[in-house]
Coordinates of N, CA, C and O and ligand atoms in Angstrom, one line a residue:
X134 N 43.7 97.1 -18.6 CA 43.0 98.4 -18.3 C 41.6 98.1 -17.8 O 40.9 97.3 -18.4
X135 N 41.3 98.8 -16.6 CA 39.9 98.6 -16.1 C 38.9 99.4 -17.0 O 39.3 100.4 -17.5
X136 N 37.7 98.9 -17.1 CA 36.7 99.6 -17.9 C 36.5 101.0 -17.4 O 36.5 101.2 -16.2
X137 N 36.2 101.9 -18.3 CA 35.9 103.3 -17.9 C 34.4 103.5 -18.1 O 33.9 103.3 -19.2
X138 N 33.8 104.0 -17.0 CA 32.4 104.2 -17.1 C 32.2 105.8 -17.2 O 32.6 106.5 -16.3
X139 N 31.6 106.2 -18.3 CA 31.3 107.6 -18.5 C 29.9 108.0 -18.0 O 28.9 107.4 -18.6
X140 N 29.8 108.8 -17.0 CA 28.5 109.2 -16.5 C 28.3 110.7 -16.7 O 29.3 111.5 -16.9
X141 N 27.1 111.2 -16.6 CA 26.8 112.6 -16.7 C 25.4 112.9 -17.1 O 24.7 111.9 -17.6
X142 N 25.0 114.1 -17.0 CA 23.6 114.5 -17.3 C 23.3 114.2 -18.8 O 24.2 114.2 -19.6
X143 N 22.0 114.1 -19.1 CA 21.6 114.0 -20.6 C 22.2 115.2 -21.3 O 22.2 116.3 -20.8
X144 N 22.7 114.9 -22.5 CA 23.2 116.0 -23.3 C 24.6 116.5 -23.0 O 25.1 117.5 -23.5
X145 N 25.3 115.7 -22.1 CA 26.6 116.2 -21.7 C 27.7 115.6 -22.6 O 28.9 115.9 -22.4
X146 N 27.3 114.8 -23.6 CA 28.3 114.4 -24.6 C 28.9 113.0 -24.3 O 29.9 112.6 -24.9
X147 N 28.3 112.2 -23.4 CA 28.9 111.0 -23.0 C 29.1 110.0 -24.2 O 30.2 109.5 -24.3
X148 N 28.1 109.9 -25.1 CA 28.2 109.0 -26.2 C 29.3 109.4 -27.2 O 30.2 108.5 -27.5
X149 N 29.4 110.6 -27.6 CA 30.4 111.1 -28.5 C 31.8 111.0 -27.9 O 32.7 110.6 -28.5
X150 N 31.9 111.5 -26.7 CA 33.2 111.5 -26.0 C 33.7 110.0 -25.8 O 34.8 109.7 -26.0
X151 N 32.7 109.2 -25.5 CA 33.1 107.8 -25.2 C 33.6 107.1 -26.5 O 34.6 106.4 -26.4
X152 N 33.0 107.4 -27.6 CA 33.5 106.8 -28.9 C 34.9 107.3 -29.2 O 35.8 106.5 -29.6
X153 N 35.1 108.6 -29.0 CA 36.5 109.2 -29.2 C 37.5 108.6 -28.2 O 38.6 108.2 -28.6
X154 N 37.1 108.4 -27.0 CA 38.0 107.9 -26.0 C 38.3 106.4 -26.3 O 39.5 106.0 -26.2
X155 N 37.4 105.7 -26.8 CA 37.6 104.3 -27.2 C 38.6 104.2 -28.4 O 39.4 103.3 -28.4
X156 N 38.4 105.2 -29.2 CA 39.4 105.3 -30.4 C 40.8 105.5 -29.9 O 41.7 104.8 -30.3
X157 N 40.9 106.5 -29.0 CA 42.3 106.8 -28.4 C 42.9 105.6 -27.7 O 44.1 105.3 -27.8
X158 N 42.0 104.8 -27.0 CA 42.5 103.7 -26.2 C 42.5 102.4 -27.0 O 43.0 101.4 -26.5
X159 N 42.1 102.5 -28.3 CA 42.0 101.3 -29.2 C 41.2 100.2 -28.5 O 41.7 99.1 -28.3
X160 N 40.1 100.5 -28.0 CA 39.3 99.5 -27.3 C 37.8 99.6 -27.7 O 37.4 100.4 -28.5
X161 N 37.0 98.8 -27.0 CA 35.6 98.7 -27.4 C 34.7 99.7 -26.6 O 35.1 100.1 -25.5
X162 N 33.6 100.1 -27.2 CA 32.7 101.0 -26.5 C 31.3 100.4 -26.5 O 30.9 99.8 -27.4
X163 N 30.7 100.5 -25.3 CA 29.4 99.9 -25.1 C 28.5 101.1 -24.6 O 28.9 101.8 -23.8
X164 N 27.2 101.1 -25.1 CA 26.3 102.2 -24.7 C 25.1 101.5 -24.0 O 24.4 100.8 -24.7
X165 N 24.9 101.8 -22.8 CA 23.8 101.0 -22.1 C 22.4 101.3 -22.7 O 21.6 100.4 -22.9
X166 N 22.2 102.5 -23.1 CA 20.9 102.8 -23.8 C 20.7 102.1 -25.1 O 19.6 101.6 -25.4
X167 N 21.8 102.1 -25.9 CA 21.7 101.4 -27.2 C 21.4 99.9 -26.9 O 20.6 99.3 -27.6
X168 N 22.1 99.3 -25.9 CA 21.9 97.9 -25.6 C 20.5 97.6 -25.2 O 19.9 96.6 -25.5
X169 N 19.9 98.5 -24.4 CA 18.6 98.3 -23.9 C 17.6 98.4 -25.1 O 16.7 97.6 -25.3
X170 N 17.8 99.4 -26.0 CA 17.0 99.5 -27.2 C 17.0 98.3 -28.1 O 16.0 97.8 -28.6
X171 N 18.2 97.7 -28.2 CA 18.4 96.5 -29.0 C 17.7 95.3 -28.4 O 17.0 94.6 -29.0
X172 N 17.9 95.2 -27.1 CA 17.3 94.1 -26.4 C 15.8 94.1 -26.4 O 15.1 93.1 -26.5
X173 N 15.2 95.3 -26.2 CA 13.8 95.5 -26.1 C 13.1 95.8 -27.4 O 11.9 95.8 -27.5
X174 N 13.9 96.0 -28.4 CA 13.4 96.3 -29.8 C 12.5 97.5 -29.8 O 11.4 97.4 -30.4
X175 N 12.8 98.5 -29.1 CA 12.0 99.8 -29.1 C 12.9 100.9 -28.6 O 14.0 100.7 -28.1
X176 N 12.4 102.1 -28.8 CA 13.2 103.3 -28.3 C 13.1 103.4 -26.8 O 12.1 102.9 -26.2
X177 N 14.0 104.2 -26.2 CA 13.9 104.4 -24.7 C 12.6 105.1 -24.4 O 11.9 104.8 -23.4
X178 N 12.2 106.0 -25.2 CA 11.0 106.8 -25.0 C 9.8 105.8 -25.0 O 8.9 105.9 -24.1
X179 N 9.7 104.9 -26.0 CA 8.6 103.9 -26.1 C 8.6 103.0 -24.8 O 7.6 102.7 -24.2
X180 N 9.9 102.7 -24.4 CA 10.0 101.8 -23.2 C 9.4 102.5 -22.0 O 8.7 101.8 -21.2
X181 N 9.8 103.8 -21.8 CA 9.2 104.5 -20.6 C 7.7 104.6 -20.7 O 7.0 104.4 -19.6
X182 N 7.2 104.8 -21.9 CA 5.7 104.9 -22.0 C 5.0 103.6 -21.8 O 4.1 103.5 -21.0
X183 N 5.6 102.5 -22.4 CA 4.9 101.2 -22.3 C 5.2 100.5 -21.0 O 4.3 99.8 -20.5
X184 N 6.4 100.5 -20.5 CA 6.7 99.7 -19.3 C 7.1 100.5 -18.1 O 7.2 99.9 -17.0
X185 N 7.4 101.8 -18.2 CA 7.6 102.6 -17.1 C 9.1 102.7 -16.7 O 9.9 101.9 -17.1
X186 N 9.4 103.7 -15.9 CA 10.8 104.0 -15.5 C 11.4 102.9 -14.7 O 12.6 102.6 -14.9
X187 N 10.6 102.3 -13.8 CA 11.2 101.3 -12.9 C 11.7 100.1 -13.7 O 12.8 99.6 -13.4
X188 N 11.0 99.7 -14.7 CA 11.4 98.6 -15.6 C 12.7 98.9 -16.3 O 13.6 98.1 -16.4
X189 N 12.7 100.2 -16.8 CA 13.9 100.6 -17.5 C 15.1 100.6 -16.6 O 16.2 100.1 -16.9
X190 N 15.0 101.1 -15.3 CA 16.1 101.2 -14.4 C 16.6 99.8 -14.0 O 17.8 99.6 -13.8
X191 N 15.7 98.8 -13.9 CA 16.1 97.5 -13.6 C 17.0 96.9 -14.7 O 18.1 96.3 -14.5
X192 N 16.5 97.1 -16.0 CA 17.3 96.6 -17.1 C 18.6 97.3 -17.2 O 19.7 96.7 -17.5
X193 N 18.6 98.6 -16.9 CA 19.8 99.4 -17.0 C 20.9 98.9 -16.1 O 22.1 98.7 -16.5
X194 N 20.5 98.6 -14.9 CA 21.4 98.0 -13.9 C 22.0 96.7 -14.3 O 23.2 96.4 -14.2
X195 N 21.1 95.8 -14.8 CA 21.5 94.5 -15.3 C 22.5 94.6 -16.4 O 23.5 93.8 -16.4
X196 N 22.2 95.5 -17.4 CA 23.1 95.6 -18.5 C 24.5 96.1 -18.1 O 25.5 95.6 -18.5
X197 N 24.4 97.1 -17.2 CA 25.7 97.7 -16.7 C 26.6 96.5 -16.1 O 27.8 96.4 -16.4
X198 N 25.9 95.7 -15.3 CA 26.7 94.7 -14.6 C 27.0 93.5 -15.5 O 27.8 92.6 -15.1
X199 N 26.5 93.4 -16.7 CA 26.8 92.3 -17.6 C 28.0 92.7 -18.5 O 28.5 91.8 -19.2
X200 N 28.4 93.9 -18.5 CA 29.4 94.3 -19.5 C 30.8 94.0 -19.0 O 31.0 94.0 -17.7
X201 N 31.8 93.8 -19.9 CA 33.2 93.5 -19.4 C 33.7 94.6 -18.5 O 33.6 95.8 -18.8
X202 N 34.4 94.2 -17.5 CA 35.0 95.2 -16.5 C 36.5 95.4 -16.8 O 37.2 96.1 -16.1
X203 N 36.9 94.9 -18.0 CA 38.3 95.1 -18.4 C 38.2 95.6 -19.9 O 37.4 95.1 -20.6
X204 N 39.1 96.5 -20.2 CA 39.4 96.9 -21.6 C 38.1 97.4 -22.3 O 37.9 97.0 -23.5
X205 N 37.3 98.2 -21.7 CA 36.2 98.8 -22.4 C 35.9 100.2 -21.9 O 36.4 100.7 -20.9
X206 N 35.1 100.9 -22.8 CA 34.5 102.2 -22.4 C 33.0 102.0 -22.4 O 32.5 101.5 -23.3
X207 N 32.4 102.3 -21.3 CA 30.9 102.2 -21.2 C 30.3 103.5 -21.1 O 30.6 104.3 -20.2
X208 N 29.4 103.9 -22.1 CA 28.7 105.1 -22.0 C 27.3 104.8 -21.4 O 26.7 103.8 -21.8
X209 N 26.9 105.6 -20.5 CA 25.7 105.3 -19.7 C 24.5 106.3 -19.9 O 24.8 107.4 -20.4
X210 N 23.3 105.9 -19.6 CA 22.2 106.9 -19.5 C 22.4 107.8 -18.3 O 23.0 107.4 -17.3
X211 N 21.9 109.0 -18.4 CA 22.2 110.0 -17.3 C 21.7 109.6 -16.0 O 22.2 110.1 -15.0
X212 N 20.8 108.7 -15.9 CA 20.2 108.3 -14.6 C 20.8 107.1 -14.0 O 20.3 106.6 -12.9
X213 N 21.8 106.6 -14.6 CA 22.4 105.3 -14.1 C 22.9 105.4 -12.6 O 22.9 104.5 -11.8
X214 N 23.3 106.7 -12.3 CA 23.9 106.9 -11.0 C 22.9 107.0 -9.8 O 23.2 106.9 -8.7
X215 N 21.6 107.0 -10.2 CA 20.5 107.1 -9.2 C 20.6 105.9 -8.2 O 20.4 106.0 -7.0
X216 N 20.9 104.8 -8.9 CA 20.9 103.5 -8.1 C 22.2 103.3 -7.4 O 23.3 103.2 -8.1
X217 N 22.2 103.1 -6.1 CA 23.4 103.0 -5.3 C 24.3 101.8 -5.8 O 25.5 101.9 -5.8
X218 N 23.6 100.7 -6.1 CA 24.4 99.6 -6.5 C 25.1 99.8 -7.8 O 26.2 99.2 -8.0
X219 N 24.6 100.6 -8.7 CA 25.3 100.9 -9.9 C 26.5 101.8 -9.6 O 27.6 101.5 -10.2
X220 N 26.4 102.7 -8.7 CA 27.5 103.6 -8.3 C 28.6 102.7 -7.7 O 29.8 102.8 -8.0
X221 N 28.2 101.8 -6.8 CA 29.2 100.9 -6.2 C 29.9 100.0 -7.2 O 31.1 99.8 -7.1
X222 N 29.1 99.6 -8.2 CA 29.7 98.7 -9.2 C 30.8 99.4 -10.0 O 31.8 98.9 -10.3
X223 N 30.5 100.7 -10.4 CA 31.4 101.4 -11.2 C 32.7 101.7 -10.4 O 33.8 101.8 -10.9
X224 N 32.5 102.0 -9.1 CA 33.6 102.3 -8.2 C 34.5 101.0 -8.0 O 35.7 101.1 -8.0
X225 N 33.8 99.9 -7.8 CA 34.5 98.7 -7.5 C 35.2 98.0 -8.7 O 36.2 97.3 -8.5
X226 N 34.5 98.2 -9.8 CA 35.0 97.3 -11.0 C 35.7 98.1 -12.1 O 36.2 97.5 -13.0
X227 N 35.7 99.4 -12.0 CA 36.3 100.1 -13.1 C 36.7 101.5 -12.7 O 36.9 101.8 -11.5
X228 N 36.8 102.4 -13.7 CA 37.1 103.8 -13.4 C 35.9 104.6 -13.7 O 35.4 104.7 -14.9
X229 N 35.3 105.2 -12.7 CA 34.1 106.0 -12.8 C 34.4 107.4 -13.1 O 35.0 108.1 -12.2
X230 N 33.9 107.9 -14.2 CA 34.2 109.3 -14.6 C 32.9 110.1 -14.7 O 31.9 109.6 -15.3
X231 N 32.9 111.3 -14.2 CA 31.7 112.2 -14.4 C 32.1 113.3 -15.3 O 33.0 114.0 -15.1
X232 N 31.3 113.4 -16.4 CA 31.5 114.5 -17.4 C 30.5 115.6 -17.0 O 29.3 115.5 -17.3
X233 N 31.1 116.6 -16.4 CA 30.3 117.7 -16.0 C 30.1 118.7 -17.2 O 30.9 118.8 -18.0
X234 N 28.9 119.3 -17.2 CA 28.6 120.3 -18.3 C 27.6 121.2 -17.7 O 26.7 120.8 -17.0
X235 N 27.8 122.5 -17.9 CA 27.0 123.5 -17.4 C 25.5 123.3 -17.9 O 25.3 123.2 -19.1
X236 N 24.5 123.4 -16.9 CA 23.1 123.2 -17.4 C 22.6 124.1 -18.4 O 21.8 123.7 -19.2
X237 N 23.2 125.3 -18.5 CA 22.7 126.3 -19.6 C 23.1 125.7 -20.9 O 22.4 125.9 -21.9
X238 N 24.3 125.2 -21.0 CA 24.8 124.6 -22.3 C 24.0 123.4 -22.6 O 23.5 123.2 -23.8
X239 N 23.7 122.5 -21.6 CA 22.9 121.3 -21.9 C 21.5 121.7 -22.4 O 20.9 121.2 -23.3
X240 N 20.9 122.8 -21.7 CA 19.6 123.2 -22.1 C 19.5 123.7 -23.5 O 18.6 123.3 -24.2
X241 N 20.5 124.4 -24.0 CA 20.6 124.8 -25.4 C 20.7 123.6 -26.3 O 20.0 123.5 -27.3
X242 N 21.6 122.6 -25.9 CA 21.7 121.4 -26.8 C 20.5 120.6 -26.9 O 20.2 120.0 -28.0
X243 N 19.7 120.6 -25.9 CA 18.5 119.7 -25.9 C 17.2 120.5 -26.2 O 16.1 119.9 -26.1
X244 N 17.3 121.7 -26.6 CA 16.2 122.6 -26.9 C 15.1 121.9 -27.8 O 13.9 121.9 -27.5
X245 N 15.6 121.3 -28.9 CA 14.6 120.7 -29.8 C 14.6 119.1 -29.7 O 14.1 118.5 -30.6
X246 N 15.2 118.6 -28.6 CA 15.2 117.1 -28.5 C 13.9 116.6 -27.8 O 13.4 117.2 -26.9
X247 N 13.3 115.6 -28.4 CA 12.1 115.1 -27.9 C 12.2 113.6 -27.5 O 11.2 112.9 -27.2
X248 N 13.5 113.2 -27.4 CA 13.7 111.7 -27.1 C 13.9 111.4 -25.6 O 14.0 110.2 -25.3
X249 N 13.9 112.4 -24.8 CA 14.2 112.2 -23.4 C 12.9 112.3 -22.5 O 12.4 113.4 -22.3
X250 N 12.3 111.1 -22.1 CA 11.1 111.1 -21.4 C 11.0 112.0 -20.2 O 10.0 112.6 -19.9
X251 N 12.2 112.0 -19.5 CA 12.2 112.7 -18.2 C 12.2 114.3 -18.3 O 12.0 115.0 -17.4
X252 N 12.4 114.7 -19.6 CA 12.4 116.2 -19.8 C 11.1 116.7 -20.4 O 10.9 117.9 -20.7
X253 N 10.2 115.7 -20.8 CA 9.0 116.1 -21.5 C 8.2 117.1 -20.7 O 8.2 117.1 -19.5
X254 N 7.5 118.0 -21.4 CA 6.7 119.0 -20.8 C 7.5 120.3 -20.6 O 8.1 120.8 -21.6
X255 N 7.6 120.7 -19.4 CA 8.3 122.0 -19.1 C 9.8 121.7 -19.1 O 10.4 121.5 -18.0
X256 N 10.4 121.6 -20.3 CA 11.7 121.0 -20.4 C 12.8 121.8 -19.6 O 13.6 121.2 -18.8
X257 N 12.8 123.1 -19.7 CA 13.9 123.9 -19.0 C 13.8 123.7 -17.5 O 14.8 123.5 -16.8
X258 N 12.6 123.8 -17.0 CA 12.3 123.6 -15.5 C 12.7 122.2 -15.0 O 13.4 122.0 -14.0
X259 N 12.2 121.2 -15.8 CA 12.5 119.8 -15.4 C 14.0 119.6 -15.4 O 14.5 118.9 -14.6
X260 N 14.7 120.1 -16.4 CA 16.1 119.9 -16.6 C 16.8 120.5 -15.3 O 17.7 119.9 -14.7
X261 N 16.5 121.7 -15.0 CA 17.1 122.4 -13.8 C 16.9 121.6 -12.6 O 17.9 121.4 -11.8
X262 N 15.7 121.2 -12.3 CA 15.4 120.5 -11.1 C 16.1 119.2 -11.0 O 16.8 118.9 -10.0
X263 N 16.1 118.4 -12.1 CA 16.8 117.1 -12.1 C 18.3 117.3 -12.0 O 19.0 116.5 -11.3
X264 N 18.8 118.4 -12.6 CA 20.2 118.6 -12.5 C 20.7 118.9 -11.1 O 21.7 118.3 -10.6
X265 N 19.9 119.7 -10.4 CA 20.2 120.0 -9.0 C 20.2 118.8 -8.1 O 21.0 118.6 -7.2
X266 N 19.2 117.9 -8.4 CA 19.1 116.7 -7.6 C 20.2 115.7 -7.9 O 20.8 115.1 -7.0
X267 N 20.6 115.6 -9.1 CA 21.6 114.7 -9.5 C 23.0 115.1 -9.3 O 23.9 114.3 -9.1
X268 N 23.3 116.4 -9.3 CA 24.7 116.9 -9.2 C 25.5 116.3 -8.1 O 26.6 115.8 -8.3
X269 N 25.0 116.3 -6.8 CA 25.7 115.8 -5.7 C 26.0 114.3 -5.9 O 27.1 113.8 -5.4
X270 N 25.2 113.6 -6.6 CA 25.4 112.1 -6.8 C 26.5 111.9 -7.9 O 27.4 111.1 -7.7
X271 N 26.5 112.7 -9.0 CA 27.5 112.6 -10.0 C 28.9 113.0 -9.3 O 29.9 112.4 -9.7
X272 N 28.9 113.9 -8.4 CA 30.1 114.4 -7.8 C 30.8 113.4 -6.9 O 31.9 113.5 -6.5
X273 N 30.1 112.2 -6.7 CA 30.8 111.1 -6.0 C 31.8 110.4 -6.8 O 32.6 109.6 -6.3
X274 N 31.8 110.7 -8.1 CA 32.8 110.0 -9.0 C 34.2 110.4 -8.7 O 34.5 111.6 -8.4
X275 N 35.1 109.5 -8.7 CA 36.5 109.8 -8.4 C 37.2 110.7 -9.4 O 38.1 111.4 -9.1
X276 N 36.7 110.6 -10.7 CA 37.3 111.5 -11.7 C 36.2 112.4 -12.3 O 35.2 111.9 -12.8
X277 N 36.4 113.7 -12.2 CA 35.4 114.6 -12.7 C 36.1 115.5 -13.7 O 37.2 116.1 -13.5
X278 N 35.5 115.6 -14.9 CA 36.0 116.4 -16.0 C 35.0 117.4 -16.4 O 33.9 117.0 -16.8
X279 N 35.3 118.7 -16.4 CA 34.4 119.7 -16.8 C 34.5 119.9 -18.3 O 35.5 120.4 -18.8
X280 N 33.5 119.5 -19.0 CA 33.5 119.5 -20.5 C 32.8 120.7 -21.1 O 32.7 120.8 -22.3
X281 N 32.3 121.6 -20.2 CA 31.5 122.7 -20.7 C 32.1 123.4 -21.9 O 31.4 123.7 -22.9
X282 N 33.4 123.7 -21.8 CA 34.0 124.5 -23.0 C 35.0 123.6 -23.7 O 35.9 124.2 -24.4
X283 N 34.8 122.3 -23.7 CA 35.8 121.4 -24.4 C 35.1 120.8 -25.6 O 33.9 120.5 -25.6
X284 N 35.9 120.6 -26.7 CA 35.3 119.9 -27.8 C 35.3 118.4 -27.4 O 35.9 118.0 -26.4
X285 N 34.7 117.6 -28.3 CA 34.6 116.1 -28.0 C 36.1 115.6 -27.9 O 36.4 114.8 -27.0
X286 N 36.9 116.0 -28.9 CA 38.3 115.5 -28.9 C 39.1 115.9 -27.6 O 39.8 115.1 -27.0
X287 N 38.9 117.2 -27.2 CA 39.6 117.7 -26.0 C 39.1 117.0 -24.8 O 39.9 116.6 -23.9
X288 N 37.8 116.7 -24.7 CA 37.3 116.0 -23.5 C 37.8 114.6 -23.5 O 38.2 114.1 -22.4
X289 N 37.9 113.9 -24.6 CA 38.4 112.5 -24.6 C 39.9 112.5 -24.2 O 40.3 111.7 -23.4
X290 N 40.6 113.5 -24.7 CA 42.1 113.6 -24.4 C 42.3 113.8 -22.9 O 43.1 113.3 -22.3
X291 N 41.4 114.7 -22.4 CA 41.5 115.0 -20.9 C 41.3 113.8 -20.1 O 42.0 113.5 -19.1
X292 N 40.3 113.0 -20.4 CA 40.0 111.8 -19.7 C 41.1 110.8 -19.8 O 41.6 110.2 -18.9
X293 N 41.6 110.7 -21.1 CA 42.8 109.8 -21.4 C 43.9 110.2 -20.4 O 44.6 109.3 -19.8
X294 N 44.2 111.5 -20.3 CA 45.4 111.9 -19.5 C 45.1 111.6 -18.0 O 45.9 111.1 -17.3
X295 N 43.8 111.9 -17.6 CA 43.5 111.7 -16.1 C 43.5 110.3 -15.7 O 44.0 110.0 -14.6
X296 N 43.1 109.4 -16.6 CA 43.1 108.0 -16.2 C 44.5 107.4 -16.2 O 44.7 106.3 -15.5
X297 N 45.4 108.0 -16.8 CA 46.8 107.5 -16.9 C 47.6 108.1 -15.8 O 48.8 107.9 -15.7
X298 N 47.1 109.0 -15.0 CA 47.9 109.7 -13.9 C 48.1 108.8 -12.7 O 47.3 108.0 -12.4
Ligands
LIG154 C1 18.0 109.3 -18.6 C2 19.0 109.6 -19.6 C3 18.9 109.1 -21.0 C4 18.1 107.7 -21.0 C5 16.8 107.9 -20.3 C6 16.9 108.3 -18.9 C7 18.1 109.9 -17.3 O1 20.2 108.9 -21.5 O2 18.9 106.7 -20.3 O3 16.0 108.8 -21.1 O4 17.5 109.5 -16.3 O5 18.9 110.9 -17.2 P1 21.2 110.1 -22.0 O6 21.9 110.6 -20.7 O7 22.1 109.4 -22.9 O8 20.3 111.1 -22.6

């Protein structure tokens, strides 16, 4: 089985759905943000403050491309799709899935979250703007699953079905 790359906006459930999907597939799950935090020994927020977004993006791409392209589920940070070479990598080496979620649902989920540097400040406005910019990029994914009204288990099952079609 080719590795499945789960992409989507912050708060769209990639990490939880990815864990459940890996359980269904009886395979390994890797999370690019967790790997970056382990490697850098700090939180993503600290990394953005101390070294900046460009540094983070470089690491993110390197980690993506270092992970196995067979028999895995990779859950990614919401911005991994910004970089064209990351999109190409996911298309060429695995199954690229976009987990869509309505921005109003995401907004509610992230209301009290302070861990996402790109939403700091005017959170609702920043989220809407970023969502609009990113949506057409996410939509390039060959598999799109709308998770807005799905539970974690339902979303994982839906991906499981779609990748086996
Ligand atoms: C980001 C999403 C975050 C994290 C970083 C940047 C983004 O991951 O990688 O804060 O640019 O959308 P989640 O999507 O897991 O929140």
